[in-house]
CSV table of N, CA, C and O in Angstrom, one decimal:
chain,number,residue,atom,x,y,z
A,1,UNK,N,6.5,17.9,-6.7
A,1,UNK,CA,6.2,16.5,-6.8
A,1,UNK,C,7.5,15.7,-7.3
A,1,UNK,O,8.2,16.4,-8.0
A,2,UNK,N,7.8,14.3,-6.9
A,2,UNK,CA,8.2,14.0,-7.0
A,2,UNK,C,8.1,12.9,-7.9
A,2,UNK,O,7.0,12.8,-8.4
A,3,UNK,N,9.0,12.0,-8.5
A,3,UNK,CA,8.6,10.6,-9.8
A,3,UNK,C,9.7,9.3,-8.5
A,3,UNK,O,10.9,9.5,-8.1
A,4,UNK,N,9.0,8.2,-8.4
A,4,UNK,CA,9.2,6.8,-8.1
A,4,UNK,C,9.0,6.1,-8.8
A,4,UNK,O,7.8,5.9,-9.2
A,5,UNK,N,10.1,5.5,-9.2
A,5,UNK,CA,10.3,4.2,-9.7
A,5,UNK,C,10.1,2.8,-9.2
A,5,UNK,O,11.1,2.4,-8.6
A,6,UNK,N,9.1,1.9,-9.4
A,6,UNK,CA,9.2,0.6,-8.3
A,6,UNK,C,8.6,-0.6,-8.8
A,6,UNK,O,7.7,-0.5,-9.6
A,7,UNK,N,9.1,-1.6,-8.4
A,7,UNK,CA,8.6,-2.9,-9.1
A,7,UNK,C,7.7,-3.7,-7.8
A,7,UNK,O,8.1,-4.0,-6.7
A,8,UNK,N,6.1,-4.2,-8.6
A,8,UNK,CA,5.9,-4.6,-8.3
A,8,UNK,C,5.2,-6.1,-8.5
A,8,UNK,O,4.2,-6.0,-9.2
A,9,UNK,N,5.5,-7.1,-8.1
A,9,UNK,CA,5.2,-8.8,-8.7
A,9,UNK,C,6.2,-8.5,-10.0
A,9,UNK,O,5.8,-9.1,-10.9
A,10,UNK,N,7.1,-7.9,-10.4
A,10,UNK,CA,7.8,-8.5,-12.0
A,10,UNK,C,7.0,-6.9,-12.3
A,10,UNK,O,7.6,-6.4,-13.2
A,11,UNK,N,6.2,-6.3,-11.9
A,11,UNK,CA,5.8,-4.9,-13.1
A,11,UNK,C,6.2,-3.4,-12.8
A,11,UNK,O,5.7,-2.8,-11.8
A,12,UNK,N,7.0,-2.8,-13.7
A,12,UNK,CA,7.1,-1.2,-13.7
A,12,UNK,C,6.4,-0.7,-13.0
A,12,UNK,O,5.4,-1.4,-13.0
A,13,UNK,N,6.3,0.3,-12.4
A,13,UNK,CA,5.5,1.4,-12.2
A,13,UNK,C,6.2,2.8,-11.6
A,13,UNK,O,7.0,3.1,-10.7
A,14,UNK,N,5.5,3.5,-12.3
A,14,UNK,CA,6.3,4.9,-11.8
A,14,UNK,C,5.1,6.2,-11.1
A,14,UNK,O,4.3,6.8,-11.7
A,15,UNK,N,5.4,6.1,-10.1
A,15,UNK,CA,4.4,6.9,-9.0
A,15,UNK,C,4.9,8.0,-8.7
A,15,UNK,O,6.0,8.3,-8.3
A,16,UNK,N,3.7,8.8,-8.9
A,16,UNK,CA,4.6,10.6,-8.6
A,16,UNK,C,3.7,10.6,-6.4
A,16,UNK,O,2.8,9.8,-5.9
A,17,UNK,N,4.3,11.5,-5.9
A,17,UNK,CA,4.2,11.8,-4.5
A,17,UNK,C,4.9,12.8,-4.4
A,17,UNK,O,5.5,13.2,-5.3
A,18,UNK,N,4.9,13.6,-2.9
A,18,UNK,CA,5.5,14.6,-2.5
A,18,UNK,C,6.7,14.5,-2.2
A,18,UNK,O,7.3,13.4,-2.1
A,19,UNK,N,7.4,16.1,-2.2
A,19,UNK,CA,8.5,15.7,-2.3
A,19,UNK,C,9.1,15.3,-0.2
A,19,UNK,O,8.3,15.6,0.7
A,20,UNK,N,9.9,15.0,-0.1
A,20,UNK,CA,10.0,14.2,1.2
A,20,UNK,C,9.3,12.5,1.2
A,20,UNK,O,9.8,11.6,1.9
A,21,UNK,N,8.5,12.2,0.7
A,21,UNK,CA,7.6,10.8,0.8
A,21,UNK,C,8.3,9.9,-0.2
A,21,UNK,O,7.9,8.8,-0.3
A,22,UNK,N,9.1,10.2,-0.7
A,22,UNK,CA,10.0,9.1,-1.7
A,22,UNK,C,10.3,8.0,-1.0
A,22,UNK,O,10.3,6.9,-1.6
A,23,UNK,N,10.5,7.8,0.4
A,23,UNK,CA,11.4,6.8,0.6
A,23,UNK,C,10.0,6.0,1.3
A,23,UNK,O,9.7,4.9,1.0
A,24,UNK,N,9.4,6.8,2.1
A,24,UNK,CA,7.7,5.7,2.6
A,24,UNK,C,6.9,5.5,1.3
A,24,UNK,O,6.0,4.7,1.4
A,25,UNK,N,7.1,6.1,0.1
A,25,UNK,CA,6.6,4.9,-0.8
A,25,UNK,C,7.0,3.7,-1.5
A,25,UNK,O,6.3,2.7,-1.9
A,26,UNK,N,8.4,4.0,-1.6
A,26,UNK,CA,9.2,2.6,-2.1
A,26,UNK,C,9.4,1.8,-1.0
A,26,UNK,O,9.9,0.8,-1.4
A,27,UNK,N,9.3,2.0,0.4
A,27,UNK,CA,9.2,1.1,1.5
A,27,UNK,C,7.5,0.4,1.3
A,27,UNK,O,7.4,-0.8,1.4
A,28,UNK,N,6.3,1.5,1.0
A,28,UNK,CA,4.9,0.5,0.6
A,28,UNK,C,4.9,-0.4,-0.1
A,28,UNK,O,4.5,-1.5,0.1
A,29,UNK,N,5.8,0.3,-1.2
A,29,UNK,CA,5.6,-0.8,-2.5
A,29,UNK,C,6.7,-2.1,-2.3
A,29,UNK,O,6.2,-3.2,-2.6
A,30,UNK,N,7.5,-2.2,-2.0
A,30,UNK,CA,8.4,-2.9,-1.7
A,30,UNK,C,7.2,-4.2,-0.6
A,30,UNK,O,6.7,-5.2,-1.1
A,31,UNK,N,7.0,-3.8,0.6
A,31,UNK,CA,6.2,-4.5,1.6
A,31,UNK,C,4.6,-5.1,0.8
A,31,UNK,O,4.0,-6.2,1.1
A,32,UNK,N,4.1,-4.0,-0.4
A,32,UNK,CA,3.2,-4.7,-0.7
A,32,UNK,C,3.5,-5.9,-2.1
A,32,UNK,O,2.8,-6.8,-2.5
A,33,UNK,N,5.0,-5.6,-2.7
A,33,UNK,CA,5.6,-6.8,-3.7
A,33,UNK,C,5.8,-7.7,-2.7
A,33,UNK,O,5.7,-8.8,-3.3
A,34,UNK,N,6.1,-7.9,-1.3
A,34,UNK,CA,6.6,-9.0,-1.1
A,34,UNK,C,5.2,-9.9,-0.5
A,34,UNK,O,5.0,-11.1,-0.3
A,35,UNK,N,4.2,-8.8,-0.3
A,35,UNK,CA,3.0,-9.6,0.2
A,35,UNK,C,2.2,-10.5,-1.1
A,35,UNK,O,1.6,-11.6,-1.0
A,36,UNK,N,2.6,-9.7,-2.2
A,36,UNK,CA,1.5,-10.0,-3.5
A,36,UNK,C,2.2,-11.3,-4.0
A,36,UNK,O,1.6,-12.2,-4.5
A,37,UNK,N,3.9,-11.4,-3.7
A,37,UNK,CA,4.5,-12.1,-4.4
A,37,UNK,C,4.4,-13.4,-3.7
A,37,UNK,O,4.6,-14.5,-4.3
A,38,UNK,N,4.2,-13.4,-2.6
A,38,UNK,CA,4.1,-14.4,-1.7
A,38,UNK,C,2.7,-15.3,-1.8
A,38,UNK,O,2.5,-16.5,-1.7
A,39,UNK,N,1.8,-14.2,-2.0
A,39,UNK,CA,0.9,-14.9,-2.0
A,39,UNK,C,1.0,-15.4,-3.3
A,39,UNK,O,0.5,-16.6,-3.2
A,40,UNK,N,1.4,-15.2,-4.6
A,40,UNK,CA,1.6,-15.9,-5.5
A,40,UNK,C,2.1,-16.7,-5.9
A,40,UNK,O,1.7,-17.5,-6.8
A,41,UNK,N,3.6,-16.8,-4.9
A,41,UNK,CA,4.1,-18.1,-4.9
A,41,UNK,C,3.4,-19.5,-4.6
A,41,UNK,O,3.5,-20.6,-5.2
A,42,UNK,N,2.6,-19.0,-3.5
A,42,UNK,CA,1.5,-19.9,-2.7
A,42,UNK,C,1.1,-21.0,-3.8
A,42,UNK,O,1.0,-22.2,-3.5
A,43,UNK,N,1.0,-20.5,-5.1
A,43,UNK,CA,0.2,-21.0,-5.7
A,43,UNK,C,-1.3,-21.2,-5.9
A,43,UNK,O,-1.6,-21.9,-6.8
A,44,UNK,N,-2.1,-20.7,-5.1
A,44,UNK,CA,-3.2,-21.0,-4.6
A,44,UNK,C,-4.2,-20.1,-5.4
A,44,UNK,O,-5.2,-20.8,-5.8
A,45,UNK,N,-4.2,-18.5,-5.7
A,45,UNK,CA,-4.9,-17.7,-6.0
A,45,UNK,C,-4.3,-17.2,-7.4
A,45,UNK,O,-3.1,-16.9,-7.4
A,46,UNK,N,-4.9,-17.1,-8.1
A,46,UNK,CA,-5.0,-16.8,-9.7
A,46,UNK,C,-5.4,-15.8,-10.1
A,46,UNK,O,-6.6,-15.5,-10.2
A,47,UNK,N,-4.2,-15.0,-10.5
A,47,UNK,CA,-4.9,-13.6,-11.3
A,47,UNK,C,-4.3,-12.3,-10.7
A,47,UNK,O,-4.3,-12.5,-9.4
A,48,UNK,N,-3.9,-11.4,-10.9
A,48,UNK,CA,-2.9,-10.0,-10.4
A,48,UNK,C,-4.5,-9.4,-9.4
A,48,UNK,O,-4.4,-9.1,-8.2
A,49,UNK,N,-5.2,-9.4,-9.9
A,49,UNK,CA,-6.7,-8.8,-9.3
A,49,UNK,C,-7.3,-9.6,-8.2
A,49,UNK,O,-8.2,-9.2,-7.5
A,50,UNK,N,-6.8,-10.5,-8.0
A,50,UNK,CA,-6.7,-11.6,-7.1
A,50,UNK,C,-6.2,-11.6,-5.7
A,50,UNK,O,-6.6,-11.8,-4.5
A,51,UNK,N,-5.2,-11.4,-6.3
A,51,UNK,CA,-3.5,-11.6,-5.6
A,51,UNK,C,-3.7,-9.6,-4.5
A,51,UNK,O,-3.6,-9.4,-3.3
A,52,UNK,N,-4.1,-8.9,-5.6
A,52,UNK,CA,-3.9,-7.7,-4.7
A,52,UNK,C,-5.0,-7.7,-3.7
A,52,UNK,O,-4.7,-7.2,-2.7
A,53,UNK,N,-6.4,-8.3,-3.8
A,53,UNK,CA,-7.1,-8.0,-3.3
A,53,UNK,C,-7.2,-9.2,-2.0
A,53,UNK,O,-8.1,-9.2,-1.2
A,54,UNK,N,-6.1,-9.9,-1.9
A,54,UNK,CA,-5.7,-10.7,-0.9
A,54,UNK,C,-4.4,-10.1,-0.2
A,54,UNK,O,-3.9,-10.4,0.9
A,55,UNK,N,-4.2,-9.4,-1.0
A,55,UNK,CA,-3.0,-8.9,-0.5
A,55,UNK,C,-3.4,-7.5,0.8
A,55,UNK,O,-2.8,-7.0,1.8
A,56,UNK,N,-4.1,-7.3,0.3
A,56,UNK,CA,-5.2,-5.7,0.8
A,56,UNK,C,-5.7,-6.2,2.1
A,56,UNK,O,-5.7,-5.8,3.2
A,57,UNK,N,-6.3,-7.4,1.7
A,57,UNK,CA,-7.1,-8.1,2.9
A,57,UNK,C,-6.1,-8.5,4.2
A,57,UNK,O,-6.5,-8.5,5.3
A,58,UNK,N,-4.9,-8.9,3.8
A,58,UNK,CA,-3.9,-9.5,5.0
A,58,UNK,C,-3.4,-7.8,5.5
A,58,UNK,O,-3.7,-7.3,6.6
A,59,UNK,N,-3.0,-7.5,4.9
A,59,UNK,CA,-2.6,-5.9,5.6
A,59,UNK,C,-3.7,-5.2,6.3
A,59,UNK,O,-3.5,-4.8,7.5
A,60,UNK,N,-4.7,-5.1,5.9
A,60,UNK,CA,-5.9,-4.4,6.6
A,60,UNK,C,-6.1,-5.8,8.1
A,60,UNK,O,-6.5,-5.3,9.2
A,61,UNK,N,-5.9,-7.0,8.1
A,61,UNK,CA,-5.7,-7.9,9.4
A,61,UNK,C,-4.9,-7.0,9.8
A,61,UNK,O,-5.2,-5.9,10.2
A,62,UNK,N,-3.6,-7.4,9.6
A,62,UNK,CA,-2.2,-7.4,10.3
A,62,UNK,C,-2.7,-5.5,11.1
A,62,UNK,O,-2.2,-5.1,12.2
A,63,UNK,N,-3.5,-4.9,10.6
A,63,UNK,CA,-3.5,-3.3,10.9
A,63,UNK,C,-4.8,-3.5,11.6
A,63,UNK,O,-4.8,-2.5,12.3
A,64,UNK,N,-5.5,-4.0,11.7
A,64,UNK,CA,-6.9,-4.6,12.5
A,64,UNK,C,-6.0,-4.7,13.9
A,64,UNK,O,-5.8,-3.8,14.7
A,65,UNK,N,-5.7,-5.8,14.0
A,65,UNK,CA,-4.5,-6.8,15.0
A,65,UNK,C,-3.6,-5.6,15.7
A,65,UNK,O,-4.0,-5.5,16.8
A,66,UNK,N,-3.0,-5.1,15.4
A,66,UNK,CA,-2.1,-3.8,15.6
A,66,UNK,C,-2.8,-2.8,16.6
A,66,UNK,O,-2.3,-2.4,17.7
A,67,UNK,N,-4.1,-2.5,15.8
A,67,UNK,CA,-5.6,-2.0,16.6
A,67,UNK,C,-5.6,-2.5,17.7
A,67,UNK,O,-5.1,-1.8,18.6
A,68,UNK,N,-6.1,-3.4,18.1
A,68,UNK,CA,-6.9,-4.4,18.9
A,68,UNK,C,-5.9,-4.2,20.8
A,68,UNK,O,-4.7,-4.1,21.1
A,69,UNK,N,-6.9,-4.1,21.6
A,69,UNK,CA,-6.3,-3.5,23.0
A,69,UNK,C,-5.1,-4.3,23.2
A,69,UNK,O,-5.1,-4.8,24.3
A,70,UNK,N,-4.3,-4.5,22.7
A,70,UNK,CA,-3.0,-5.3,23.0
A,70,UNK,C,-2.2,-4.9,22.0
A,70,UNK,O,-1.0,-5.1,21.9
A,71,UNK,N,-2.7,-4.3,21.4
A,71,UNK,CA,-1.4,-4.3,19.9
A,71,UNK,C,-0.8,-2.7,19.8
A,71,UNK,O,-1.2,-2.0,20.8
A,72,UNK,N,-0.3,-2.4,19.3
A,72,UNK,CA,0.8,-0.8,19.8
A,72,UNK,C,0.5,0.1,19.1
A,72,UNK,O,1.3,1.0,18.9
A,73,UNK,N,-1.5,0.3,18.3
A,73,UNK,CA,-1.8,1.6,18.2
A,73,UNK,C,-3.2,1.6,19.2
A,73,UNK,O,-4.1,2.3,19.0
A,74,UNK,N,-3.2,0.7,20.1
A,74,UNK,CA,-5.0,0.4,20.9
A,74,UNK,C,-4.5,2.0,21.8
A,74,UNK,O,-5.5,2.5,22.3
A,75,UNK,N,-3.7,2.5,21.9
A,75,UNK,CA,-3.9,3.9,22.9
A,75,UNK,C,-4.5,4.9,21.6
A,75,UNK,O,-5.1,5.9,21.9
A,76,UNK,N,-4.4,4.7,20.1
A,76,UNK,CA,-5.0,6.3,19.4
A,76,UNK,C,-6.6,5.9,20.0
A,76,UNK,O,-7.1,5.0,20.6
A,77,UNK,N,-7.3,7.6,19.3
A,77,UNK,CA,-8.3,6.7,19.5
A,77,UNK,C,-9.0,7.3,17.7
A,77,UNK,O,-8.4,8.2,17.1
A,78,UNK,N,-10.2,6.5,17.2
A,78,UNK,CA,-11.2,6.8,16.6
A,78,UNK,C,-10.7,7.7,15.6
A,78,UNK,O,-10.5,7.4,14.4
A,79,UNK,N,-10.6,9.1,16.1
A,79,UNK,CA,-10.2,10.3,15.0
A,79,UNK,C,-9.3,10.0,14.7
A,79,UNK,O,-9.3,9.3,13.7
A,80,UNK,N,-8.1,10.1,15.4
A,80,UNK,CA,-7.0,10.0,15.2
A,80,UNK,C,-6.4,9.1,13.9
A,80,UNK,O,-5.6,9.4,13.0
A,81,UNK,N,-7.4,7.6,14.2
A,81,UNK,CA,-6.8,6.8,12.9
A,81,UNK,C,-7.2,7.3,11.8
A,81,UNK,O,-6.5,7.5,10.9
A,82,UNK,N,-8.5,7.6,12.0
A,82,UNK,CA,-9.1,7.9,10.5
A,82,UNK,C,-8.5,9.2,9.8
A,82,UNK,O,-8.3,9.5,8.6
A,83,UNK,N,-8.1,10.2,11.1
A,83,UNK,CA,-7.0,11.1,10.5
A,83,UNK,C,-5.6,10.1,9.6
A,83,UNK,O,-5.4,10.1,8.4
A,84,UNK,N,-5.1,9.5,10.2
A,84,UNK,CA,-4.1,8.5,9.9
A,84,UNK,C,-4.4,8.1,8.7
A,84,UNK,O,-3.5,8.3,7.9
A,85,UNK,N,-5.4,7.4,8.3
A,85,UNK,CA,-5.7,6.7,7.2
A,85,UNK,C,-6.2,7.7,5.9
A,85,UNK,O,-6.2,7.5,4.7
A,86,UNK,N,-6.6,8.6,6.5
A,86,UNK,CA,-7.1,9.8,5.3
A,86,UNK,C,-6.1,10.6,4.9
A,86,UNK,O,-6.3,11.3,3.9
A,87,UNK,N,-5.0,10.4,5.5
A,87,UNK,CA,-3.2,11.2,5.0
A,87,UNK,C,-3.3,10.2,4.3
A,87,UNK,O,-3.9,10.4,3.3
A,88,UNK,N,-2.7,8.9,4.5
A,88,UNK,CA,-2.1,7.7,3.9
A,88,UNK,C,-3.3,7.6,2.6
A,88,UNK,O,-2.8,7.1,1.6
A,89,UNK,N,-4.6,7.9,2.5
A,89,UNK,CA,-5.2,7.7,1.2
A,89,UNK,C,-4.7,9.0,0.5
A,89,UNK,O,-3.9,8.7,-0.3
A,90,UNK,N,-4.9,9.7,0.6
A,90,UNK,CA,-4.2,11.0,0.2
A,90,UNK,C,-2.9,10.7,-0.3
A,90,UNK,O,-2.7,11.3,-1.4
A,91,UNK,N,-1.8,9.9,0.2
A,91,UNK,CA,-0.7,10.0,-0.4
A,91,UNK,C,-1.0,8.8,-1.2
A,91,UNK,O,0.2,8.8,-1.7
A,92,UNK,N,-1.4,7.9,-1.7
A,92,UNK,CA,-1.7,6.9,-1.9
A,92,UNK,C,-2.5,7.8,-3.0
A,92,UNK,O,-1.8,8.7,-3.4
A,93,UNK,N,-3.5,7.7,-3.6
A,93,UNK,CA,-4.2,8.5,-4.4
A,93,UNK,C,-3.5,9.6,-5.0
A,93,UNK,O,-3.7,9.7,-6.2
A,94,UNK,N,-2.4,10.8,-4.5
A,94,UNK,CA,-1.2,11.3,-4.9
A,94,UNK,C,-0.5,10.5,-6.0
A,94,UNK,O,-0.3,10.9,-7.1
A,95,UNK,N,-0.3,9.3,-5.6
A,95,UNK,CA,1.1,8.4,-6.4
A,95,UNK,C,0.1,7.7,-7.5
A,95,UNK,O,0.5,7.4,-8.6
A,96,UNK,N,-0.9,7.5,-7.1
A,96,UNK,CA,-2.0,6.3,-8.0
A,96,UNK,C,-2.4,7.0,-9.1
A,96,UNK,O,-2.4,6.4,-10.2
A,97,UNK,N,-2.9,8.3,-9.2
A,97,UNK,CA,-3.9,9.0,-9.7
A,97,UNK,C,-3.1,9.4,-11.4
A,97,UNK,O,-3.4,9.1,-12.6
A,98,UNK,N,-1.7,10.1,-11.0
A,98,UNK,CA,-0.9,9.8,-12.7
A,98,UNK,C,-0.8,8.7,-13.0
A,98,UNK,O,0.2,8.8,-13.7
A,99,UNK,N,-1.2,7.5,-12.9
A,99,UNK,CA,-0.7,6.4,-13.0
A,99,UNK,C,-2.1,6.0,-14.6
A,99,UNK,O,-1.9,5.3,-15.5
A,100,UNK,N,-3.0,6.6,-14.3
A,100,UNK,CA,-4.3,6.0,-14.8
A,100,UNK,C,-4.3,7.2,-16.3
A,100,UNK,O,-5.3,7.2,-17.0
A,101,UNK,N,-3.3,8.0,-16.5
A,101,UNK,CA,-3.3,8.4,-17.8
A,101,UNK,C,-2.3,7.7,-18.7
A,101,UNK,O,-2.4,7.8,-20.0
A,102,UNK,N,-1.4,7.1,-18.1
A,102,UNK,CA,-0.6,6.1,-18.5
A,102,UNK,C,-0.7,4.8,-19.5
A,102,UNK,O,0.1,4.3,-20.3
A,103,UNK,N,-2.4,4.5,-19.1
A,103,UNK,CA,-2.5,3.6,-19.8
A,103,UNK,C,-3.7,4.2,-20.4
A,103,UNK,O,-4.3,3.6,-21.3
């Protein structure tokens, strides 16, 4: 296992993952600071709890859209994503899960 370092909105956080996945998680975190931050800039929505769960919502579109018979994963089918998405919770849940003895 591995330890990452990464900032995200202005906050620390140090996320353990496998070893090889160092660089696709500070590429997540990086894509999800500039989503969170943006939407903060906005001005519009109030609150870190807020902000992420808007932030979750535009990526889950943008990956909806991507889906969709025109967009450049409409050839997987069905298994395949949910295989997709069940690695990516997996590594995701990997980096999250030390994070919650921390505090």
């Amino acid at each position: 296992m591995s330890t990452v370092d990464v900032t995200i909105m202005g906050a620390p956080y140090r996320l353990v993952c496998k070893e090889g996945e160092e660089r696709a998680l500070r590429e997540a975190a990086a894509f999800l600071d500039k989503k969170m931050t943006a939407i903060r800039d906005a001005g519009r929505i109030k609150g870190n709890d807020r902000i992420a769960v808007m932030a979750a919502l535009g990526v889950a579109a943008e990956f909806l859209s991507a889906r969709s018979p025109a967009g450049p994963l409409s050839d997987m089918s069905l298994l395949d994503m949910q295989t997709k998405m069940s690695a990516m919770h997996q590594v995701l849940d990997g980096a999250l899960t030390p994070q919650e003895t921390l505090f």
